[in-house]
PDB file of C-alpha atoms in Angstrom:
ATOM      1  CA  MET A   1      49.817   0.839  26.355  1.00 80.00           C
ATOM      2  CA  ASN A   2      48.340   2.989  29.527  1.00 82.00           C
ATOM      3  CA  ARG A   3      46.196  -0.431  30.093  1.00 86.00           C
ATOM      4  CA  ASP A   4      50.227  -1.687  29.975  1.00 88.00           C
ATOM      5  CA  TRP A   5      51.610   0.409  31.837  1.00 88.00           C
ATOM      6  CA  ALA A   6      48.968   0.760  34.915  1.00 88.00           C
ATOM      7  CA  ASP A   7      49.392  -2.935  35.105  1.00 90.00           C
ATOM      8  CA  LEU A   8      53.242  -2.735  35.399  1.00 90.00           C
ATOM      9  CA  ALA A   9      52.572   0.427  38.271  1.00 86.00           C
ATOM     10  CA  ARG A  10      51.334  -2.799  40.561  1.00 89.00           C
ATOM     11  CA  ASP A  11      53.176  -5.287  39.395  1.00 93.00           C
ATOM     12  CA  LEU A  12      55.174  -5.991  42.822  1.00 95.00           C
ATOM     13  CA  ARG A  13      57.850  -7.626  41.053  1.00 95.00           C
ATOM     14  CA  ALA A  14      58.833  -5.059  39.661  1.00 95.00           C
ATOM     15  CA  ALA A  15      58.537  -2.896  42.375  1.00 96.00           C
ATOM     16  CA  ASP A  16      60.944  -5.066  44.292  1.00 96.00           C
ATOM     17  CA  HIS A  17      63.309  -4.121  41.482  1.00 96.00           C
ATOM     18  CA  VAL A  18      63.337  -0.193  41.684  1.00 96.00           C
ATOM     19  CA  ALA A  19      63.860  -0.882  45.246  1.00 96.00           C
ATOM     20  CA  ALA A  20      67.169  -2.932  44.351  1.00 96.00           C
ATOM     21  CA  TRP A  21      67.936  -0.300  42.029  1.00 96.00           C
ATOM     22  CA  SER A  22      67.205   2.552  44.510  1.00 95.00           C
ATOM     23  CA  ALA A  23      69.584   0.899  46.472  1.00 95.00           C
ATOM     24  CA  HIS A  24      72.749   0.541  44.720  1.00 94.00           C
ATOM     25  CA  HIS A  25      72.246   4.046  42.604  1.00 94.00           C
ATOM     26  CA  SER A  26      72.042   7.526  44.278  1.00 94.00           C
ATOM     27  CA  GLU A  27      70.643   8.879  41.421  1.00 93.00           C
ATOM     28  CA  LEU A  28      67.227   6.585  42.550  1.00 95.00           C
ATOM     29  CA  ALA A  29      67.321   7.241  45.932  1.00 94.00           C
ATOM     30  CA  GLY A  30      63.857   6.825  47.539  1.00 94.00           C
ATOM     31  CA  ALA A  31      62.445   5.141  44.208  1.00 95.00           C
ATOM     32  CA  GLN A  32      60.041   2.059  44.860  1.00 95.00           C
ATOM     33  CA  THR A  33      57.482   2.153  41.827  1.00 94.00           C
ATOM     34  CA  PRO A  34      58.315   2.690  38.131  1.00 95.00           C
ATOM     35  CA  GLN A  35      55.872   5.243  38.847  1.00 94.00           C
ATOM     36  CA  ASP A  36      58.321   6.647  41.329  1.00 95.00           C
ATOM     37  CA  VAL A  37      61.550   6.871  38.163  1.00 96.00           C
ATOM     38  CA  ILE A  38      59.557   8.888  36.012  1.00 94.00           C
ATOM     39  CA  ASP A  39      58.218  11.081  38.540  1.00 93.00           C
ATOM     40  CA  ARG A  40      61.854  11.825  39.496  1.00 94.00           C
ATOM     41  CA  LEU A  41      62.733  12.012  35.687  1.00 93.00           C
ATOM     42  CA  ALA A  42      60.246  14.728  35.291  1.00 90.00           C
ATOM     43  CA  ALA A  43      61.366  16.769  37.675  1.00 91.00           C
ATOM     44  CA  LEU A  44      64.736  17.010  36.777  1.00 91.00           C
ATOM     45  CA  HIS A  45      63.118  17.506  33.224  1.00 86.00           C
ATOM     46  CA  ARG A  46      60.942  20.471  34.663  1.00 85.00           C
ATOM     47  CA  SER A  47      64.025  21.947  37.006  1.00 86.00           C
ATOM     48  CA  GLY A  48      66.452  22.092  34.194  1.00 83.00           C
ATOM     49  CA  GLU A  49      68.447  19.563  35.807  1.00 88.00           C
ATOM     50  CA  TRP A  50      70.445  18.088  32.925  1.00 87.00           C
ATOM     51  CA  HIS A  51      73.316  16.522  35.082  1.00 91.00           C
ATOM     52  CA  GLY A  52      70.802  14.651  37.203  1.00 93.00           C
ATOM     53  CA  HIS A  53      68.098  14.150  33.949  1.00 93.00           C
ATOM     54  CA  ASP A  54      71.046  11.942  32.500  1.00 93.00           C
ATOM     55  CA  ALA A  55      72.238  10.064  35.149  1.00 95.00           C
ATOM     56  CA  VAL A  56      68.854   8.516  36.130  1.00 96.00           C
ATOM     57  CA  MET A  57      68.602   7.676  32.586  1.00 96.00           C
ATOM     58  CA  THR A  58      71.924   6.134  31.715  1.00 95.00           C
ATOM     59  CA  VAL A  59      71.298   4.242  35.018  1.00 96.00           C
ATOM     60  CA  LEU A  60      68.112   2.664  32.869  1.00 96.00           C
ATOM     61  CA  VAL A  61      69.986   2.217  29.888  1.00 96.00           C
ATOM     62  CA  ARG A  62      72.478   0.540  31.036  1.00 94.00           C
ATOM     63  CA  ARG A  63      70.118  -1.923  32.753  1.00 94.00           C
ATOM     64  CA  THR A  64      68.560  -2.750  29.229  1.00 93.00           C
ATOM     65  CA  MET A  65      71.168  -4.263  28.211  1.00 88.00           C
ATOM     66  CA  ALA A  66      71.006  -6.608  31.154  1.00 84.00           C
ATOM     67  CA  GLY A  67      69.240  -8.617  29.938  1.00 84.00           C
ATOM     68  CA  GLY A  68      66.066 -10.567  31.706  1.00 91.00           C
ATOM     69  CA  PHE A  69      62.997  -8.963  33.830  1.00 94.00           C
ATOM     70  CA  ASP A  70      65.169  -6.636  34.467  1.00 93.00           C
ATOM     71  CA  GLY A  71      66.761  -5.251  31.701  1.00 93.00           C
ATOM     72  CA  ASP A  72      62.677  -5.295  30.677  1.00 95.00           C
ATOM     73  CA  LEU A  73      61.666  -3.333  33.087  1.00 96.00           C
ATOM     74  CA  ALA A  74      64.324  -0.616  31.938  1.00 96.00           C
ATOM     75  CA  TRP A  75      63.745  -0.722  28.848  1.00 95.00           C
ATOM     76  CA  ARG A  76      59.887  -0.163  29.635  1.00 95.00           C
ATOM     77  CA  ILE A  77      60.561   2.839  31.714  1.00 96.00           C
ATOM     78  CA  ALA A  78      62.825   4.517  29.334  1.00 95.00           C
ATOM     79  CA  MET A  79      60.270   4.557  26.648  1.00 94.00           C
ATOM     80  CA  ARG A  80      57.781   5.395  29.080  1.00 93.00           C
ATOM     81  CA  VAL A  81      60.197   8.593  29.917  1.00 93.00           C
ATOM     82  CA  LEU A  82      60.491   9.061  25.989  1.00 93.00           C
ATOM     83  CA  LEU A  83      56.629   8.096  25.172  1.00 91.00           C
ATOM     84  CA  PRO A  84      55.445  11.815  25.643  1.00 87.00           C
ATOM     85  CA  LYS A  85      58.249  12.829  23.023  1.00 87.00           C
ATOM     86  CA  THR A  86      57.417  10.291  20.937  1.00 90.00           C
ATOM     87  CA  ILE A  87      54.314  11.306  19.788  1.00 88.00           C
ATOM     88  CA  MET A  88      55.047  14.929  19.534  1.00 84.00           C
ATOM     89  CA  MET A  89      57.669  13.994  16.354  1.00 85.00           C
ATOM     90  CA  ALA A  90      54.984  11.825  14.857  1.00 87.00           C
ATOM     91  CA  ARG A  91      53.196  14.773  14.405  1.00 83.00           C
ATOM     92  CA  THR A  92      55.764  16.265  12.599  1.00 78.00           C
ATOM     93  CA  GLN A  93      56.117  13.452  10.043  1.00 79.00           C
ATOM     94  CA  LEU A  94      52.629  13.597   8.705  1.00 77.00           C
ATOM     95  CA  ARG A  95      52.123  13.328   4.872  1.00 71.00           C
ATOM     96  CA  THR A  96      49.084  13.750   2.835  1.00 70.00           C
ATOM     97  CA  GLY A  97      47.965   9.668   2.726  1.00 73.00           C
ATOM     98  CA  VAL A  98      49.619   8.121   5.640  1.00 78.00           C
ATOM     99  CA  GLU A  99      47.583   7.644   8.563  1.00 84.00           C
ATOM    100  CA  PHE A 100      48.896   9.214  11.477  1.00 85.00           C
ATOM    101  CA  ASP A 101      48.614   5.440  13.505  1.00 87.00           C
ATOM    102  CA  GLU A 102      50.609   4.553  10.597  1.00 88.00           C
ATOM    103  CA  VAL A 103      53.349   6.402  11.257  1.00 88.00           C
ATOM    104  CA  LEU A 104      53.346   6.634  14.732  1.00 89.00           C
ATOM    105  CA  SER A 105      53.271   2.849  14.722  1.00 91.00           C
ATOM    106  CA  THR A 106      56.988   3.778  13.034  1.00 91.00           C
ATOM    107  CA  MET A 107      58.365   5.808  15.928  1.00 92.00           C
ATOM    108  CA  LEU A 108      57.289   3.494  18.384  1.00 93.00           C
ATOM    109  CA  SER A 109      59.043   1.013  16.855  1.00 93.00           C
ATOM    110  CA  ALA A 110      62.228   3.177  16.182  1.00 93.00           C
ATOM    111  CA  LEU A 111      62.382   4.312  19.561  1.00 94.00           C
ATOM    112  CA  CYS A 112      61.930   0.728  21.093  1.00 93.00           C
ATOM    113  CA  GLU A 113      65.161  -0.540  18.999  1.00 92.00           C
ATOM    114  CA  VAL A 114      67.283   2.746  19.377  1.00 93.00           C
ATOM    115  CA  VAL A 115      66.498   2.758  23.328  1.00 94.00           C
ATOM    116  CA  ARG A 116      67.827  -1.207  23.084  1.00 91.00           C
ATOM    117  CA  THR A 117      71.079  -0.236  21.119  1.00 92.00           C
ATOM    118  CA  TYR A 118      72.053   2.558  22.458  1.00 93.00           C
ATOM    119  CA  PRO A 119      76.076   3.467  22.537  1.00 91.00           C
ATOM    120  CA  LEU A 120      76.170   4.749  25.749  1.00 92.00           C
ATOM    121  CA  GLU A 121      79.226   4.057  26.192  1.00 90.00           C
ATOM    122  CA  ARG A 122      80.162   6.519  22.990  1.00 89.00           C
ATOM    123  CA  ARG A 123      77.387   9.629  24.114  1.00 89.00           C
ATOM    124  CA  PRO A 124      77.032   9.233  27.544  1.00 89.00           C
ATOM    125  CA  ARG A 125      76.049  12.812  27.644  1.00 87.00           C
ATOM    126  CA  ALA A 126      72.192  14.494  26.722  1.00 87.00           C
ATOM    127  CA  LEU A 127      70.419  10.950  26.325  1.00 91.00           C
ATOM    128  CA  PHE A 128      67.117  12.341  26.043  1.00 90.00           C
ATOM    129  CA  ALA A 129      67.690  14.820  23.329  1.00 86.00           C
ATOM    130  CA  ASN A 130      70.296  11.627  21.542  1.00 88.00           C
ATOM    131  CA  LEU A 131      67.476   8.662  21.878  1.00 92.00           C
ATOM    132  CA  SER A 132      65.182  11.155  20.929  1.00 88.00           C
ATOM    133  CA  MET A 133      66.990  12.417  17.382  1.00 86.00           C
ATOM    134  CA  ASP A 134      68.141   8.473  17.008  1.00 89.00           C
ATOM    135  CA  THR A 135      64.419   7.690  17.297  1.00 91.00           C
ATOM    136  CA  LEU A 136      63.352  10.427  14.188  1.00 87.00           C
ATOM    137  CA  ALA A 137      66.529   9.310  12.519  1.00 86.00           C
ATOM    138  CA  LEU A 138      65.727   6.034  12.293  1.00 88.00           C
ATOM    139  CA  ALA A 139      62.087   6.216  11.750  1.00 88.00           C
ATOM    140  CA  GLN A 140      61.975   8.717   8.898  1.00 83.00           C
ATOM    141  CA  ARG A 141      64.613   6.125   6.935  1.00 83.00           C
ATOM    142  CA  ILE A 142      61.997   3.385   7.351  1.00 84.00           C
ATOM    143  CA  LEU A 143      58.781   6.096   6.437  1.00 82.00           C
ATOM    144  CA  ALA A 144      61.341   7.338   3.586  1.00 76.00           C
ATOM    145  CA  ASP A 145      61.203   3.004   2.373  1.00 70.00           C
ATOM    146  CA  ASP A 146      57.651   2.581   2.947  1.00 66.00           C
ATOM    147  CA  PHE A 147      56.278   5.348   1.213  1.00 63.00           C
ATOM    148  CA  ASP A 148      57.080   6.699  -2.071  1.00 45.00           C
ATOM    149  CA  ASP A 149      56.773  10.052  -0.947  1.00 44.00           C
ATOM    150  CA  ARG A 150      58.353  10.121   1.897  1.00 38.00           C
ATOM    151  CA  GLY A 151      61.445  11.988   0.662  1.00 41.00           C
ATOM    152  CA  LYS A 152      59.773  14.753  -0.028  1.00 40.00           C
ATOM    153  CA  LEU A 153      59.870  16.758   3.233  1.00 34.00           C
ATOM    154  CA  ARG A 154      57.237  19.456   4.780  1.00 36.00           C
ATOM    155  CA  ASP A 155      57.704  22.717   3.339  1.00 35.00           C
ATOM    156  CA  ALA A 156      57.657  24.546   6.784  1.00 30.00           C
ATOM    157  CA  ALA A 157      57.999  27.741   6.644  1.00 28.00           C
ATOM    158  CA  SER A 158      55.376  29.001   4.335  1.00 31.00           C
ATOM    159  CA  ASP A 159      53.948  30.795   7.540  1.00 31.00           C
ATOM    160  CA  MET A 160      56.493  30.848   9.309  1.00 30.00           C
ATOM    161  CA  ALA A 161      57.109  34.416  11.916  1.00 32.00           C
ATOM    162  CA  PRO A 162      60.059  35.966  11.462  1.00 33.00           C
ATOM    163  CA  LEU A 163      62.111  37.752  14.745  1.00 35.00           C
ATOM    164  CA  ALA A 164      60.081  41.035  16.104  1.00 34.00           C
ATOM    165  CA  ASP A 165      61.015  43.512  13.373  1.00 34.00           C
ATOM    166  CA  GLU A 166      63.551  41.573  11.265  1.00 34.00           C
ATOM    167  CA  PRO A 167      62.716  40.953   7.419  1.00 32.00           C
ATOM    168  CA  MET A 168      60.872  37.360   6.660  1.00 31.00           C
ATOM    169  CA  ALA A 169      63.523  34.881   5.890  1.00 30.00           C
ATOM    170  CA  SER A 170      63.717  33.223   2.779  1.00 29.00           C
ATOM    171  CA  VAL A 171      61.783  30.370   3.020  1.00 30.00           C
ATOM    172  CA  LEU A 172      62.277  26.596   0.730  1.00 31.00           C
ATOM    173  CA  ALA A 173      60.394  26.273  -3.039  1.00 32.00           C
ATOM    174  CA  LEU A 174      57.671  24.129  -3.086  1.00 34.00           C
ATOM    175  CA  GLY A 175      58.659  20.704  -3.278  1.00 38.00           C
ATOM    176  CA  GLU A 176      62.039  21.374  -2.701  1.00 42.00           C
ATOM    177  CA  ALA A 177      63.851  18.553  -0.994  1.00 45.00           C
ATOM    178  CA  PRO A 178      66.118  19.861   1.945  1.00 49.00           C
ATOM    179  CA  ASP A 179      68.909  17.790   3.235  1.00 58.00           C
ATOM    180  CA  PRO A 180      66.900  14.939   5.238  1.00 59.00           C
ATOM    181  CA  TYR A 181      69.572  15.333   8.492  1.00 57.00           C
ATOM    182  CA  GLU A 182      68.891  19.454   9.086  1.00 68.00           C
ATOM    183  CA  GLN A 183      65.395  18.096   8.843  1.00 70.00           C
ATOM    184  CA  VAL A 184      65.988  16.166  11.799  1.00 71.00           C
ATOM    185  CA  ARG A 185      67.925  18.682  13.204  1.00 74.00           C
ATOM    186  CA  LEU A 186      65.302  21.218  13.223  1.00 80.00           C
ATOM    187  CA  THR A 187      63.027  19.265  14.172  1.00 78.00           C
ATOM    188  CA  GLU A 188      64.392  18.228  17.716  1.00 78.00           C
ATOM    189  CA  LEU A 189      65.563  21.765  18.339  1.00 83.00           C
ATOM    190  CA  LEU A 190      61.844  23.181  17.579  1.00 83.00           C
ATOM    191  CA  VAL A 191      60.565  19.714  20.306  1.00 82.00           C
ATOM    192  CA  ARG A 192      63.554  20.554  22.444  1.00 81.00           C
ATOM    193  CA  ALA A 193      62.176  24.070  22.261  1.00 84.00           C
ATOM    194  CA  ILE A 194      58.655  23.460  23.127  1.00 84.00           C
ATOM    195  CA  GLU A 195      59.846  20.995  26.275  1.00 79.00           C
ATOM    196  CA  LEU A 196      61.484  24.160  27.526  1.00 82.00           C
ATOM    197  CA  GLU A 197      58.646  26.537  26.748  1.00 82.00           C
ATOM    198  CA  LEU A 198      60.633  28.737  24.641  1.00 85.00           C
ATOM    199  CA  VAL A 199      57.718  28.601  22.279  1.00 83.00           C
ATOM    200  CA  SER A 200      54.360  27.344  22.212  1.00 78.00           C
ATOM    201  CA  GLU A 201      52.875  24.072  20.945  1.00 72.00           C
ATOM    202  CA  ASP A 202      51.766  25.191  18.276  1.00 70.00           C
ATOM    203  CA  GLU A 203      54.433  26.974  16.540  1.00 70.00           C
ATOM    204  CA  PRO A 204      55.200  25.635  12.828  1.00 71.00           C
ATOM    205  CA  GLU A 205      58.491  23.720  11.945  1.00 74.00           C
ATOM    206  CA  LEU A 206      62.128  25.725  11.931  1.00 80.00           C
ATOM    207  CA  THR A 207      63.683  26.866   8.595  1.00 79.00           C
ATOM    208  CA  ALA A 208      67.698  26.308   8.424  1.00 78.00           C
ATOM    209  CA  GLY A 209      68.879  29.677   8.317  1.00 75.00           C
ATOM    210  CA  ALA A 210      66.260  32.065   9.749  1.00 79.00           C
ATOM    211  CA  ALA A 211      66.897  34.035  12.575  1.00 77.00           C
ATOM    212  CA  ARG A 212      64.306  32.569  14.544  1.00 80.00           C
ATOM    213  CA  THR A 213      66.306  29.155  14.142  1.00 83.00           C
ATOM    214  CA  GLU A 214      69.169  30.515  15.410  1.00 81.00           C
ATOM    215  CA  LEU A 215      68.019  32.712  18.405  1.00 81.00           C
ATOM    216  CA  LEU A 216      66.323  28.916  19.551  1.00 85.00           C
ATOM    217  CA  ALA A 217      69.584  26.870  19.192  1.00 83.00           C
ATOM    218  CA  LEU A 218      71.461  29.498  21.248  1.00 81.00           C
ATOM    219  CA  VAL A 219      69.106  29.939  23.701  1.00 83.00           C
ATOM    220  CA  SER A 220      68.651  26.230  24.191  1.00 82.00           C
ATOM    221  CA  TRP A 221      72.499  25.602  23.530  1.00 78.00           C
ATOM    222  CA  ALA A 222      73.038  27.815  26.864  1.00 77.00           C
ATOM    223  CA  VAL A 223      70.073  26.103  29.229  1.00 79.00           C
ATOM    224  CA  ASP A 224      72.106  22.682  28.342  1.00 72.00           C
ATOM    225  CA  ILE A 225      75.289  24.089  29.590  1.00 68.00           C
ATOM    226  CA  GLN A 226      73.538  25.821  32.286  1.00 71.00           C
ATOM    227  CA  ALA A 227      74.509  29.170  31.406  1.00 73.00           C
ATOM    228  CA  LEU A 228      71.286  30.149  31.378  1.00 75.00           C
ATOM    229  CA  THR A 229      68.366  28.734  33.936  1.00 81.00           C
ATOM    230  CA  LEU A 230      65.105  27.866  32.091  1.00 82.00           C
ATOM    231  CA  LEU A 231      63.400  31.081  33.648  1.00 83.00           C
ATOM    232  CA  GLU A 232      66.416  33.954  31.937  1.00 79.00           C
ATOM    233  CA  ALA A 233      65.447  31.711  28.255  1.00 80.00           C
ATOM    234  CA  GLN A 234      61.661  32.155  28.509  1.00 83.00           C
ATOM    235  CA  ARG A 235      62.390  35.931  29.186  1.00 78.00           C
ATOM    236  CA  ILE A 236      64.247  36.091  26.119  1.00 78.00           C
ATOM    237  CA  THR A 237      62.620  34.331  24.010  1.00 81.00           C
ATOM    238  CA  GLU A 238      59.371  36.076  25.244  1.00 78.00           C
ATOM    239  CA  TYR A 239      60.354  39.272  24.408  1.00 72.00           C
ATOM    240  CA  HIS A 240      62.386  38.512  21.341  1.00 73.00           C
ATOM    241  CA  LEU A 241      60.031  36.212  19.842  1.00 74.00           C
ATOM    242  CA  SER A 242      56.371  36.072  18.247  1.00 51.00           C
ATOM    243  CA  ALA A 243      53.769  34.188  20.198  1.00 44.00           C
ATOM    244  CA  SER A 244      53.025  31.868  17.226  1.00 41.00           C
ATOM    245  CA  GLY A 245      53.353  31.940  12.901  1.00 44.00           C
ATOM    246  CA  LEU A 246      49.728  31.781  13.463  1.00 44.00           C
ATOM    247  CA  PRO A 247      47.920  34.681  11.412  1.00 46.00           C
ATOM    248  CA  GLY A 248      46.563  37.318  13.441  1.00 47.00           C
ATOM    249  CA  ARG A 249      48.543  37.040  16.719  1.00 45.00           C
ATOM    250  CA  ALA A 250      51.173  40.158  17.232  1.00 45.00           C
ATOM    251  CA  HIS A 251      54.876  39.643  17.375  1.00 43.00           C
ATOM    252  CA  ARG A 252      55.898  40.788  20.889  1.00 46.00           C
ATOM    253  CA  THR A 253      57.476  44.207  20.600  1.00 45.00           C
ATOM    254  CA  THR A 254      57.477  47.002  22.953  1.00 44.00           C
ATOM    255  CA  ARG A 255      54.821  48.535  21.553  1.00 46.00           C
ATOM    256  CA  SER A 256      52.735  45.741  20.853  1.00 48.00           C
ATOM    257  CA  MET A 257      52.732  44.885  24.570  1.00 47.00           C
ATOM    258  CA  GLY A 258      52.180  48.422  25.928  1.00 49.00           C
ATOM    259  CA  ALA A 259      52.953  48.965  29.202  1.00 49.00           C
ATOM    260  CA  SER A 260      54.198  46.449  30.149  1.00 50.00           C
ATOM    261  CA  GLY A 261      56.172  46.364  27.075  1.00 52.00           C
ATOM    262  CA  ASP A 262      59.329  48.098  29.407  1.00 54.00           C
ATOM    263  CA  ARG A 263      59.016  45.512  31.766  1.00 52.00           C
ATOM    264  CA  ILE A 264      59.530  42.962  29.238  1.00 52.00           C
ATOM    265  CA  ARG A 265      62.306  44.512  27.480  1.00 53.00           C
ATOM    266  CA  GLN A 266      63.888  45.137  30.901  1.00 56.00           C
ATOM    267  CA  ARG A 267      63.853  41.072  32.160  1.00 54.00           C
ATOM    268  CA  ALA A 268      65.207  39.877  28.705  1.00 56.00           C
ATOM    269  CA  SER A 269      68.267  42.233  29.045  1.00 55.00           C
ATOM    270  CA  ARG A 270      68.847  41.265  32.500  1.00 56.00           C
ATOM    271  CA  ALA A 271      68.341  37.378  31.122  1.00 53.00           C
ATOM    272  CA  THR A 272      70.768  37.995  28.089  1.00 58.00           C
ATOM    273  CA  ARG A 273      73.941  38.528  30.420  1.00 58.00           C
ATOM    274  CA  PRO A 274      74.747  35.678  31.181  1.00 58.00           C
ATOM    275  CA  LEU A 275      74.576  34.873  27.637  1.00 58.00           C
ATOM    276  CA  ARG A 276      77.058  37.116  26.387  1.00 58.00           C
ATOM    277  CA  ARG A 277      79.191  35.425  28.937  1.00 56.00           C
ATOM    278  CA  ALA A 278      78.734  31.906  27.799  1.00 52.00           C
ATOM    279  CA  GLU A 279      79.481  33.030  24.042  1.00 51.00           C
ATOM    280  CA  THR A 280      82.484  34.418  24.740  1.00 51.00           C
ATOM    281  CA  LEU A 281      83.164  31.506  26.914  1.00 43.00           C
ATOM    282  CA  ASN A 282      83.026  28.928  23.615  1.00 48.00           C
ATOM    283  CA  ALA A 283      84.709  31.235  21.477  1.00 47.00           C
ATOM    284  CA  TYR A 284      87.377  30.739  23.643  1.00 37.00           C
ATOM    285  CA  LEU A 285      87.252  27.766  24.501  1.00 37.00           C
ATOM    286  CA  ALA A 286      86.912  27.208  20.104  1.00 41.00           C
ATOM    287  CA  ALA A 287      89.971  29.047  19.375  1.00 43.00           C
ATOM    288  CA  ALA A 288      92.537  27.975  22.028  1.00 37.00           C
TER     289      ALA A 288
END
């Protein structure tokens, strides 16, 4: 796939098509190659500019429907954008007796189909998250059909670290099969939290109803609606969540952080203010 992308990056015909897109869509102004489009999306992702990210993804998804070389090019670029997340999600679906290559192949096949068939008119927002979630849901259905043991989802909470100074949340019993739709939601939330750098890449999976899960859902939502900046969101989770669920890692409490604890607590407190305002507004709108 990397060789294919390198060939595409040198394809003069592809460059001509991207330049034509750039002339017709302000979202892609200045883009001259497929890699320029990837770089534009990566920059928007890092800065949390989700409106702009959606605008560029909309151009790509809409052009995949055009067919021909133009549609194929847009499809390949959209696939490339989602590839890192797809690989990350594939790692969450590993099962005993199932090779990673088999899981990844299924995930990539699902991604191909989802990008080509995405209902843009019906779901025009949060394209990156929706495409990822749809890919995961489709892949899980395929894997469930292909392997007898796919109906048993992972026991995600055995090494889960709770909120600092909070009692351990209840966990799933071994062998219990959770709702697959809930598992999709939790996996998507964890992947999104890792992307936003709210948690580290070695975080264990989330558990429904746990305080840790609810905090990540709230903070991610606040970033999506631009009630929090990425920095504010990271400060909140830096203070309230442990560094990891791995044994031997201390929770990030003011006591464990020593002299720096008060400073981190103050930063988290300031970052929480816009989050409280957003929650109040959301409750008002829900009641209206």
